Short mmCIF file of C-alpha atoms and ligand atoms in Angstrom, two decimals:
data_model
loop_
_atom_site.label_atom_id
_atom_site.label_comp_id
_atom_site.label_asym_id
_atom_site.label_seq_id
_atom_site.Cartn_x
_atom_site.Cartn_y
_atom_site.Cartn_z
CA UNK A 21 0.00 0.00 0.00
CA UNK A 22 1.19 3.28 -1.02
CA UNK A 23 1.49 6.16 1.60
CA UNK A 24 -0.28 9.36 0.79
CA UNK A 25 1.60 12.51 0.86
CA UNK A 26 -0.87 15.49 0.65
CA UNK A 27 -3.85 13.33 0.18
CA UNK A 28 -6.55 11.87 2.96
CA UNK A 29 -6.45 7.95 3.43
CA UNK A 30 -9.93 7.85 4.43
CA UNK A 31 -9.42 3.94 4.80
CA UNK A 32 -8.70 3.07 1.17
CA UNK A 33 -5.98 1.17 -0.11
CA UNK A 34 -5.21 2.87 -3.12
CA UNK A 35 -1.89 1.40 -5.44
CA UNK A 36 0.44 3.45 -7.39
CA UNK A 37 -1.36 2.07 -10.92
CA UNK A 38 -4.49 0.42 -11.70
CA UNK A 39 -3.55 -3.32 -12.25
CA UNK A 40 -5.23 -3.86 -15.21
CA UNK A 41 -3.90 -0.94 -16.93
CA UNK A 42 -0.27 -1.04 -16.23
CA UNK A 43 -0.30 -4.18 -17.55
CA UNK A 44 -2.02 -3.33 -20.73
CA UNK A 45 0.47 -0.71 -20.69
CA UNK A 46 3.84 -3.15 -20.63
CA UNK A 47 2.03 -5.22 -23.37
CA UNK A 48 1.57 -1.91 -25.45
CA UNK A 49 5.61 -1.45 -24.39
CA UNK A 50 5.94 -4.61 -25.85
CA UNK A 51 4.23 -4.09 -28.92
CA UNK A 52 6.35 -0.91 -29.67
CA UNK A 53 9.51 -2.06 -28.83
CA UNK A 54 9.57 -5.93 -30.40
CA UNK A 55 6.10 -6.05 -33.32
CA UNK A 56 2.79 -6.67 -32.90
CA UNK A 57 3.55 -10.48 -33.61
CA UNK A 58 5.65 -10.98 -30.77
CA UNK A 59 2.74 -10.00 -28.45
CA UNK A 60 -0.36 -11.35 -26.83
CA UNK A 61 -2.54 -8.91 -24.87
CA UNK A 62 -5.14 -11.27 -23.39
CA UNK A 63 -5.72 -8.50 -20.69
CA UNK A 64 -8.35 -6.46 -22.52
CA UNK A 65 -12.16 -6.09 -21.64
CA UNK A 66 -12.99 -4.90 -24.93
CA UNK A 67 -14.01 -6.52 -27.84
CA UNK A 68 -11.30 -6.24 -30.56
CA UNK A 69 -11.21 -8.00 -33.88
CA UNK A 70 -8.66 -10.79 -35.52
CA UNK A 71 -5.97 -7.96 -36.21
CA UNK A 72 -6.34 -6.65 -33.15
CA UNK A 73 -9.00 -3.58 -33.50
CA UNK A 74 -11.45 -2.25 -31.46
CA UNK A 75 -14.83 -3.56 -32.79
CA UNK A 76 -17.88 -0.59 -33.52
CA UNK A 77 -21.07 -1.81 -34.47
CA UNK A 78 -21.49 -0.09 -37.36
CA UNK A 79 -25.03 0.27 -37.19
CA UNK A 80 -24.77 2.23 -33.66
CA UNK A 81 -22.26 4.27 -35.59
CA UNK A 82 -24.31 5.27 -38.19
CA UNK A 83 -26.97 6.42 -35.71
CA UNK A 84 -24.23 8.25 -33.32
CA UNK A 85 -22.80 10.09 -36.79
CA UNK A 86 -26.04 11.35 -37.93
CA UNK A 87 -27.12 13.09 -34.00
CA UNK A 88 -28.04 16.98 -34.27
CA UNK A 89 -25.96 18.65 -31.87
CA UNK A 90 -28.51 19.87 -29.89
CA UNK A 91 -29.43 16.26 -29.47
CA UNK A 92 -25.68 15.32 -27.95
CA UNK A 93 -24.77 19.15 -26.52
CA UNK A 94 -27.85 19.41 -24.04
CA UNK A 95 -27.99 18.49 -20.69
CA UNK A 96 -29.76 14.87 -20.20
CA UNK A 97 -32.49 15.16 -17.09
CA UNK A 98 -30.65 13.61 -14.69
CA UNK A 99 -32.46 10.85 -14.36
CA UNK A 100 -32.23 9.69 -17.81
CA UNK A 101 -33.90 11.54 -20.83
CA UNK A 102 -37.78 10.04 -21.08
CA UNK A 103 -37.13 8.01 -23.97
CA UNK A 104 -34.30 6.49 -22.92
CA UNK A 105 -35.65 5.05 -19.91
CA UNK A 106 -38.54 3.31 -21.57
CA UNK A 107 -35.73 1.96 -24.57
CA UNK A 108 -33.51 0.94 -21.63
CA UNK A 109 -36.13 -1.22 -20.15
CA UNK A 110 -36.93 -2.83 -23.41
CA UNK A 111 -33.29 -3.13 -23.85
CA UNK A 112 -32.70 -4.86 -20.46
CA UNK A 113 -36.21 -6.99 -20.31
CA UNK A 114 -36.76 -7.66 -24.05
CA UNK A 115 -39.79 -10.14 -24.06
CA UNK A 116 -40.16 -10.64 -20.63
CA UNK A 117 -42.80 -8.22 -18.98
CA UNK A 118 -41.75 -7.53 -15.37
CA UNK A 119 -45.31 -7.97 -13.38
CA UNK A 120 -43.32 -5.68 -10.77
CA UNK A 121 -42.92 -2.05 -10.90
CA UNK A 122 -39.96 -1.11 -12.56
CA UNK A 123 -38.09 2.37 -12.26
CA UNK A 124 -34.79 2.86 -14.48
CA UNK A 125 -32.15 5.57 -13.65
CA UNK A 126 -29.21 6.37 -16.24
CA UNK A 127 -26.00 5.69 -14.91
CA UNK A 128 -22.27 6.11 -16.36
CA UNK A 129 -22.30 2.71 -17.52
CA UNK A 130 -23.18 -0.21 -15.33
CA UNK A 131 -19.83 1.31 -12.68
CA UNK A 132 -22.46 4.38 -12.47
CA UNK A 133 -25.81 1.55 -11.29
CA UNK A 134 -22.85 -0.06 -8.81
CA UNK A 135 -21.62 3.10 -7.47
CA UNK A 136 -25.25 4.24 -6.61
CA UNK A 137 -26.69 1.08 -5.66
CA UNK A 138 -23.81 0.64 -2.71
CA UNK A 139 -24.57 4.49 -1.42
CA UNK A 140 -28.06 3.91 -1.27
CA UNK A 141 -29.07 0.27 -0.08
CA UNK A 142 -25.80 -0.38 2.62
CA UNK A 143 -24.56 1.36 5.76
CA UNK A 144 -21.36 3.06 6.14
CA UNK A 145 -19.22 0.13 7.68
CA UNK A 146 -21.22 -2.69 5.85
CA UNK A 147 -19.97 -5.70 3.91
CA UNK A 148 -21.05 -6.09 0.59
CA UNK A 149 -21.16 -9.39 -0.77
CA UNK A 150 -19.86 -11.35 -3.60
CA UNK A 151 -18.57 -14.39 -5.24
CA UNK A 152 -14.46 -14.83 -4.74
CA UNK A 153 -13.61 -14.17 -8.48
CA UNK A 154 -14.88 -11.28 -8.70
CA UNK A 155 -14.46 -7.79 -10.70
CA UNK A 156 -11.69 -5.66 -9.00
CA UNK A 157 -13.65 -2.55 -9.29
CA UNK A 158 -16.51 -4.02 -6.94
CA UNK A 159 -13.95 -3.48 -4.35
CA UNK A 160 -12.53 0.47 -5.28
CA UNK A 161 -16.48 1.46 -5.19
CA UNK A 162 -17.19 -0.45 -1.87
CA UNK A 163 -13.84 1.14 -0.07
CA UNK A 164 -14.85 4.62 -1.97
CA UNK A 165 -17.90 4.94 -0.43
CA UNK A 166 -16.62 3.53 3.38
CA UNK A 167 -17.84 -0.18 2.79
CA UNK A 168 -16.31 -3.25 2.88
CA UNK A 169 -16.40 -6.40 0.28
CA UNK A 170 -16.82 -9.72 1.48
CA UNK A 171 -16.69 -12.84 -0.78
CA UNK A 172 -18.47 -16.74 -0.42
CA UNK A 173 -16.88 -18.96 -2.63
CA UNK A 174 -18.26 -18.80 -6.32
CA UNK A 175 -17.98 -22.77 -6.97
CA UNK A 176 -18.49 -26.14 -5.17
CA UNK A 177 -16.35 -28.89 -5.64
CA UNK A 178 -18.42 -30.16 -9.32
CA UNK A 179 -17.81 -26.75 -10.76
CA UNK A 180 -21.23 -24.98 -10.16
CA UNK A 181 -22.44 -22.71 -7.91
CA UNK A 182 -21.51 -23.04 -4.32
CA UNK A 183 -24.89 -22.60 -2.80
CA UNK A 184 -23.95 -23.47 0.76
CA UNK A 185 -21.13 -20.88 0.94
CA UNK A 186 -23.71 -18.42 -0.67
CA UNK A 187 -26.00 -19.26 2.08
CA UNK A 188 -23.89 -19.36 4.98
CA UNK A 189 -21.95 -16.17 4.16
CA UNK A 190 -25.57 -14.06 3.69
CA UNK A 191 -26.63 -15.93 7.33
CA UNK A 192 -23.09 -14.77 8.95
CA UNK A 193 -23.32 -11.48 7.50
CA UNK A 194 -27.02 -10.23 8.18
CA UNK A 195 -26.52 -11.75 12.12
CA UNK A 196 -24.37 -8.34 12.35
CA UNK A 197 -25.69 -6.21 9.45
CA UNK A 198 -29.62 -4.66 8.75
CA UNK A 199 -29.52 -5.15 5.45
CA UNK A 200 -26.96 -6.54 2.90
CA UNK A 201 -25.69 -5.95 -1.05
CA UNK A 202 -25.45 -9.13 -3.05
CA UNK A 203 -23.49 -8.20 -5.76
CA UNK A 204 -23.92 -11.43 -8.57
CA UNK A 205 -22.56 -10.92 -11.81
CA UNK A 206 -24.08 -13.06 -14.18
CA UNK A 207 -24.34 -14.53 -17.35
CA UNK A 208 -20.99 -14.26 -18.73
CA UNK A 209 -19.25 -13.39 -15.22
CA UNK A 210 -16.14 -11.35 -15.23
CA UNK A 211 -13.69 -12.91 -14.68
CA UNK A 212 -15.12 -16.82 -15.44
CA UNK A 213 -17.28 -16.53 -17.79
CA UNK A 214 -19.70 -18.57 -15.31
CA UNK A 215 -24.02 -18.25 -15.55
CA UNK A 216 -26.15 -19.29 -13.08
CA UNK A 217 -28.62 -21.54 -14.45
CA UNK A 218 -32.57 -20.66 -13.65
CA UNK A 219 -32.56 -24.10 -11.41
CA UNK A 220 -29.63 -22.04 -9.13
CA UNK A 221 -31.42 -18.63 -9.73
CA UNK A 222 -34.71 -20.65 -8.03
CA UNK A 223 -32.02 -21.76 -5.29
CA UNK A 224 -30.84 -18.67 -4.87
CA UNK A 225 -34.25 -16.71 -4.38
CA UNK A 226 -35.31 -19.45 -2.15
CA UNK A 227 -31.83 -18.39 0.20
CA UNK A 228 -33.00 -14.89 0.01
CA UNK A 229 -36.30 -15.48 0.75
CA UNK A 230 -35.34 -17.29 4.04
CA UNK A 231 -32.72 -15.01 5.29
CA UNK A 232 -34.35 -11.38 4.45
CA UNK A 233 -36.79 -12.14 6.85
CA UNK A 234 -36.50 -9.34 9.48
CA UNK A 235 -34.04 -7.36 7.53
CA UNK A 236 -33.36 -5.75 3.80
CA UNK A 237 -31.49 -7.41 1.20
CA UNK A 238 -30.27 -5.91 -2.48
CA UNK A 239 -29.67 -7.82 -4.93
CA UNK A 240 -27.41 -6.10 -7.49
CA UNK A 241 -27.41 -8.09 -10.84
CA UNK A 242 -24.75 -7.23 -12.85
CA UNK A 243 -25.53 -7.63 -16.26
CA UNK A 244 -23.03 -6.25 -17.96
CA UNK A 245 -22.72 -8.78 -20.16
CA UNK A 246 -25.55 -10.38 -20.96
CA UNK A 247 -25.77 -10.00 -24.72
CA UNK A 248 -22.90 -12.28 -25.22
CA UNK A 249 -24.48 -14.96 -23.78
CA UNK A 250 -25.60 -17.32 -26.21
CA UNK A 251 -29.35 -16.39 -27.52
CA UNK A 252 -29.89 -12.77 -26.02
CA UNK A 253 -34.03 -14.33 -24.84
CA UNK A 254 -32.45 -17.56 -23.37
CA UNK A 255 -29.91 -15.21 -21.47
CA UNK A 256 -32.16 -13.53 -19.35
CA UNK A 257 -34.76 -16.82 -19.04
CA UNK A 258 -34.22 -15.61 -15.05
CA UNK A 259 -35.87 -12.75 -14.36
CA UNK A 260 -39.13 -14.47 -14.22
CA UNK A 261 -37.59 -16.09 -10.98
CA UNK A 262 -36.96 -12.55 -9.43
CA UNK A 263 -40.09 -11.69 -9.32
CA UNK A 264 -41.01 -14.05 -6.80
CA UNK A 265 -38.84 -12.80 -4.22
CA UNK A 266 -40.23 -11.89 -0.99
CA UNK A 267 -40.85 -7.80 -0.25
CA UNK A 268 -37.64 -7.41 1.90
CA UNK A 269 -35.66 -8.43 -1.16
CA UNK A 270 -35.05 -5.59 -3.86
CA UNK A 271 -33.44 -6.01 -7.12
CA UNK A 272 -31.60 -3.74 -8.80
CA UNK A 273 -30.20 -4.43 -12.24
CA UNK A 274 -27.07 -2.79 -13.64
CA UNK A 275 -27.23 -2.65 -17.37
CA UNK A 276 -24.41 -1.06 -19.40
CA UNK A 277 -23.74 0.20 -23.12
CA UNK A 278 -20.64 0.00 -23.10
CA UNK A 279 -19.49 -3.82 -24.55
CA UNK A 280 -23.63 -4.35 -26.02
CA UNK A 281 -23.58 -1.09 -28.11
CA UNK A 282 -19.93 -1.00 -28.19
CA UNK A 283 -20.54 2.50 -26.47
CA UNK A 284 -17.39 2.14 -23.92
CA UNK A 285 -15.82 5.85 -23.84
CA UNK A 286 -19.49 7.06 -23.86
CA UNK A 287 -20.46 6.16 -20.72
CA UNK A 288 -24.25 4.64 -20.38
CA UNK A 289 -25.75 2.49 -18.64
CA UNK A 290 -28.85 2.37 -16.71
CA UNK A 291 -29.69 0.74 -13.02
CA UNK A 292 -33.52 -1.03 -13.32
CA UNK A 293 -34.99 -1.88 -10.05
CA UNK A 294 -37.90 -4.51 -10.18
CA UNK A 295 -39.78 -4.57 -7.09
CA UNK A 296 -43.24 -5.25 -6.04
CA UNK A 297 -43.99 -1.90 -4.24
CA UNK A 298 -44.86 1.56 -5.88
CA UNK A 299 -43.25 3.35 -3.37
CA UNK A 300 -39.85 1.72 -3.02
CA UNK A 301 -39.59 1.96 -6.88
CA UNK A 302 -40.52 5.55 -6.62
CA UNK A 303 -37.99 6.01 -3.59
CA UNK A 304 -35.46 4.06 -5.66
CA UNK A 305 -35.80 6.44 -8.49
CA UNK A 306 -35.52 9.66 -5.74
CA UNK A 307 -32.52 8.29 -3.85
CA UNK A 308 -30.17 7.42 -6.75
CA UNK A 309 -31.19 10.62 -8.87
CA UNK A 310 -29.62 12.53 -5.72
CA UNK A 311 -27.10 10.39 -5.72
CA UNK A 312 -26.44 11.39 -9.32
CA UNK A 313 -26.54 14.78 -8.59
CA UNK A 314 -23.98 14.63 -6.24
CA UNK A 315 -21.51 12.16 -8.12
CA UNK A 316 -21.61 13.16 -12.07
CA UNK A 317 -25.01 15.23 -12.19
CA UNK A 318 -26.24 14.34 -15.30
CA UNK A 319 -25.34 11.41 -17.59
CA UNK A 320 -23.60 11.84 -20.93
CA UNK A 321 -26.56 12.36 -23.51
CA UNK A 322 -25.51 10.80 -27.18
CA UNK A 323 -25.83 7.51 -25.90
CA UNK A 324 -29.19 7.98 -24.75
CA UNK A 325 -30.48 9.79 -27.80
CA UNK A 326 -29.10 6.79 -29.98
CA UNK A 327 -30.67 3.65 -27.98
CA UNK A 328 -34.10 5.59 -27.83
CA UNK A 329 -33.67 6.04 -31.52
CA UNK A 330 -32.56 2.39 -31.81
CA UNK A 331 -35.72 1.34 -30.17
CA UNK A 332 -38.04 3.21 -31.98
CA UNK A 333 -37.14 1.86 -35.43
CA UNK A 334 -37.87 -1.74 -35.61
CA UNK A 335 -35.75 -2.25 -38.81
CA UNK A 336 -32.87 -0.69 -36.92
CA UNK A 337 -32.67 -2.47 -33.36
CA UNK A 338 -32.74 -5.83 -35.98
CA UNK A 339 -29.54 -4.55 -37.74
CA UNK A 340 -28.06 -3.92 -34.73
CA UNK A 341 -28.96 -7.20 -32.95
CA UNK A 342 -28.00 -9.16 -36.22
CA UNK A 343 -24.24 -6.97 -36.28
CA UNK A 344 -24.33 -7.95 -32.11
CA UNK A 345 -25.32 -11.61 -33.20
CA UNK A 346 -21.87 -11.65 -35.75
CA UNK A 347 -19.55 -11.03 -33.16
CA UNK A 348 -20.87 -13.07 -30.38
CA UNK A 349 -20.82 -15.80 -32.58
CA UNK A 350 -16.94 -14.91 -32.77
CA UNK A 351 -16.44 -14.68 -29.16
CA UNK A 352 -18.21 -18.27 -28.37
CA UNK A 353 -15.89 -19.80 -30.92
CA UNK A 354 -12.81 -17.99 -29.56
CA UNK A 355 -14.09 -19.33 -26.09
CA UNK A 356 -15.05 -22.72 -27.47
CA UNK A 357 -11.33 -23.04 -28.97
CA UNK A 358 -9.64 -22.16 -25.64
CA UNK A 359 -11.93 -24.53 -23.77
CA UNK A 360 -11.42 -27.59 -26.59
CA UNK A 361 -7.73 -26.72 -26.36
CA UNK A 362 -7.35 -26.88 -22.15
CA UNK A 363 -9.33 -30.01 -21.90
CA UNK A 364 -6.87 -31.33 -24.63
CA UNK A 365 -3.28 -30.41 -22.88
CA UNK A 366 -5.17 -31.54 -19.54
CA UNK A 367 -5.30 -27.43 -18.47
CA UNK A 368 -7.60 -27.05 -15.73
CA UNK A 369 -10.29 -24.01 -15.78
CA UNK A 370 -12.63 -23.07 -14.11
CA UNK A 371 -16.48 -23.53 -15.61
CA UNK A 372 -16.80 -21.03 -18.97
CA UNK A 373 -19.99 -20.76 -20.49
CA UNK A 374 -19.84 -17.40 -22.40
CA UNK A 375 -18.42 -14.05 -22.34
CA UNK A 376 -14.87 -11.80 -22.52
CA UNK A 377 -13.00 -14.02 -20.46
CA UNK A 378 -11.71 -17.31 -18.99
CA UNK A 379 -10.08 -18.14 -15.86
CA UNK A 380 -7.44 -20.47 -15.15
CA UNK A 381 -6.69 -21.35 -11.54
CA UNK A 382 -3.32 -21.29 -10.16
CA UNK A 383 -1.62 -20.84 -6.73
CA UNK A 384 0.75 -18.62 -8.04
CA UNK A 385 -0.71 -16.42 -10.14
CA UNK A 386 1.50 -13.50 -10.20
CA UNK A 387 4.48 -15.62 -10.94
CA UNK A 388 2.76 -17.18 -13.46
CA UNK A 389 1.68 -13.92 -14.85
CA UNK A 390 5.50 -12.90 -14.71
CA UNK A 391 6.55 -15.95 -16.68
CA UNK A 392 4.24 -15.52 -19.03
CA UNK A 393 4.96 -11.88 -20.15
CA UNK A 394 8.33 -12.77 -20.39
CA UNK A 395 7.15 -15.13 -23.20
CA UNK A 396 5.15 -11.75 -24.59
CA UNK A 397 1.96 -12.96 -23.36
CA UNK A 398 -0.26 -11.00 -21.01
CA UNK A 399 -2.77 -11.81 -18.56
CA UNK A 400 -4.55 -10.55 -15.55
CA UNK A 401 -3.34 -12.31 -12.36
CA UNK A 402 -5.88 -12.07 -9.96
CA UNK A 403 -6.16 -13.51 -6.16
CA UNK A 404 -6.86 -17.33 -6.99
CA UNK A 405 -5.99 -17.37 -10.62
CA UNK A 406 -5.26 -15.94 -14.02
CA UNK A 407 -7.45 -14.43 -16.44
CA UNK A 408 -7.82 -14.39 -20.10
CA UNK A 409 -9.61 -12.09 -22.14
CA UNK A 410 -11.04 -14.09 -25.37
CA UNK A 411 -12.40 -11.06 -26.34
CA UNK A 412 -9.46 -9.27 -27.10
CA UNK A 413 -7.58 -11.89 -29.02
CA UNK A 414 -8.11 -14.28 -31.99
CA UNK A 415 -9.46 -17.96 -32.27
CA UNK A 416 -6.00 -19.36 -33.33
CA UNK A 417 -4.62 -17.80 -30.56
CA UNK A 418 -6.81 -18.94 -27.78
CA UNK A 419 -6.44 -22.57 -29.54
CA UNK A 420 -2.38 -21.49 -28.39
CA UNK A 421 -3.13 -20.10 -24.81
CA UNK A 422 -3.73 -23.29 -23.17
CA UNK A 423 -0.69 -25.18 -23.57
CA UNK A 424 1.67 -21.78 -22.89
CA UNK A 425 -0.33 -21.70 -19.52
CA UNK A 426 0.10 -24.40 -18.67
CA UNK A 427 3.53 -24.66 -19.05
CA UNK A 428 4.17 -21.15 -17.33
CA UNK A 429 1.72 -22.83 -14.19
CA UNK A 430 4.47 -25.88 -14.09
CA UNK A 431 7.44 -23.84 -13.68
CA UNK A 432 5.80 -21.15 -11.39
CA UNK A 433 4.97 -24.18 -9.04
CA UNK A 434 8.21 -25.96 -9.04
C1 PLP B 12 -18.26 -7.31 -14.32
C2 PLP B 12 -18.41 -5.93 -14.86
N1 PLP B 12 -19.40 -5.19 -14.39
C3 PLP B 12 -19.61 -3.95 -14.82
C4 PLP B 12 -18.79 -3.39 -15.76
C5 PLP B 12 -19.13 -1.99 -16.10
O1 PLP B 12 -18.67 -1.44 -17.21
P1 PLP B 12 -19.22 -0.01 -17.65
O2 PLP B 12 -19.15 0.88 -16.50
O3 PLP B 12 -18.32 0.38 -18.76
O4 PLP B 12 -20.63 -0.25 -18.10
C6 PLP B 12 -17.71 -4.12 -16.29
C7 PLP B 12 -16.77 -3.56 -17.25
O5 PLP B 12 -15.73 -4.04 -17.54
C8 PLP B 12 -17.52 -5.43 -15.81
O6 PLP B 12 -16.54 -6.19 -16.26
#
């Protein structure tokens, strides 16, 4: 932990550079200093093409290139301009019809629905909950904000999900806590690619059923990525399940632009709560537009203008979807070759069923990590493992990966 000079502590643990990004940043080194084929940058949570590019859906393009100014240079309401939040929901809910009421704020990008969803629905001093591979960031908006992240181990010994650490960890925590965050970031979880199947999702509501009783639990579903799960209906075949949890349990989705639309740098995202009571959907609504106010005011407006105009043109939001369609399709082969690939060289990973990345457990992982970028290959070490981004690098090379890994995971452990 770094010391701060000038600056307050305030009880964060705050590191000289992001880890992500200074790795990215000695792969980009790389790049420069030996050729782009020497290099694999398997650290990126962005979807890039075979030669490397960042991938636009050209059809969101088209829309973005042809705004009026006044339609990007106003101020947004700050809870989301009208359209938007009825395109958002569609976006989010597709077919499904939420028998709940549902209130949607615009957030900067799903961070933004995280960010408010821990200042509004936790104490100062609580633990917020989630699985042990988890997104880093989960962790800087918890300490931010004066909370604390606590973890329950993601899977069980047959690879799914570990419903008696769920269970116990929500019972330990809630015996000294009102009310509790359960962050679960699902389908296509960052960083293992894992989604819950509706048979855990009943499981799961069934927990928080039992062990809101007497107190408040939030359930944050991160759905960052849920358009590059398989078939984008079949994908979100749970939220029919939510809507049978109990009246102390609130759910609050966090829905992002920013890998769906390929709208990264512009910031959008929305957080949806579904609950079965006007007035906690109304207070919802209240709460995190002041907590808007006070963190970025108003959200960037573009990105809303262009999904309410996506949504209002039926020929458009099916060129869109059928661009989206192209490059999932891409990503669940790259995944599919890396998976094919481990199980061949006897590499052991953890469960992938879809998304931007793969995890590989290891005890070492920053030596690993180490050995592997001296072999020009880059990957995210994180607590209990290493990740690899299939998103941001081609089929032929995750069919590669495996074997490298491995290797690097035999001499890190020797
Ligand atoms: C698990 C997870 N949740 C949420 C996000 C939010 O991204 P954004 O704020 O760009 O929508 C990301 C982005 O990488 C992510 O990986």
């Amino acid at each position: 932990m770094t010391q701060m000079i000038f600056a307050s502590q305030n009880g964060r643990t705050i590191s000289k550079e992001d880890k992500i990004f200074g790795i990215s940043n000695r792969a980009k080194a790389m790049i420069a200093k030996e050729g782009e084929s020497k290099v694999v940058n398997a650290t990126i949570g962005a979807l890039l093409d075979d030669n490397g590019r960042l991938i636009v859906l050209s059809s969101v393009d088209e829309v973005f290139k042809a705004l009026s100014p006044a339609e990007y240079a106003q101020y947004a309401p700050i809870g989301g301009i009208p359209e938007f939040k009825e395109a958002v929901k569609k976006d989010l809910f597709r077919d499904f019809i939420p028998k709940t009421y549902t209130e949607a704020v615009a957030t900067p990008g799903g961070t933004g629905a995280i960010r408010n969803t821990i200042s509004n629905y936790s104490e100062y001093g609580d633990y917020v909950l989630t699985s042990d591979w988890y997104w880093a960031p989960y962790n800087t908006i918890a300490q931010e904000q004066g909370r604390k992240l606590d973890t329950f181990e993601l899977f069980n010994e047959s690879g799914s999900f570990n419903m008696e650490s769920f269970s116990e960890k929500v019972k330990k925590l809630l015996e000294n806590q009102e009310r509790l965050i359960i962050i679960l970031n699902t389908p296509s979880h960052n960083p293992t690619g894992y989604a819950l199947t509706d048979e855990e999702w009943l499981r799961v509501s069934e927990i928080l059923n039992r062990e809101s009783s007497g107190k408040k639990i939030t359930l944050l579903v991160d759905a960052a990525y849920a358009d590059f799960a398989g078939d984008e209906g079949d994908s979100r075949s749970f939220f029919p399940i939510l809507e049978k949890l109990d009246e102390n349990v609130l759910v609050i989705i966090a829905h992002s632009l920013s890998k769906a639309y390929t709208l990264y740098g512009q910031r959008c995202g929305a957080m949806i709560c579904m609950t079965g009571h006007k007035e906690i959907a109304e207070e919802f609504r209240r709460v995190c537009e002041f907590s808007s106010r006070a963190s970025w005011s108003n959200c960037t407006r573009a990105p809303q203008v262009i999904l309410s105009r996506i949504y209002a043109d039926p020929q458009l939001l099916k060129k869109v979807m059928d661009e989206r369609k192209e490059y999932r399709d891409m990503l669940i082969r790259r995944g599919k070759a890396f998976k094919e690939e481990a199980e061949k060289v006897g590499l052991k990973t953890l469960p992938y069923r879809s998304g931007f990345f793969m995890s590989i457990p290891c005890k070492n992982p920053d030596a690993v990590s180490a050995r592997l970028e001296k072999e020009g290959v880059f990957v995210v070490p994180l607590a209990k493992g290493v990740r690899v981004s299939g998103a941001s690098v081609p089929e032929d090379v995750c069919r590669r990966l495996p074997a490298v890994i491995k290797k690097a995971i035999e001499e890190a452990d020797k």
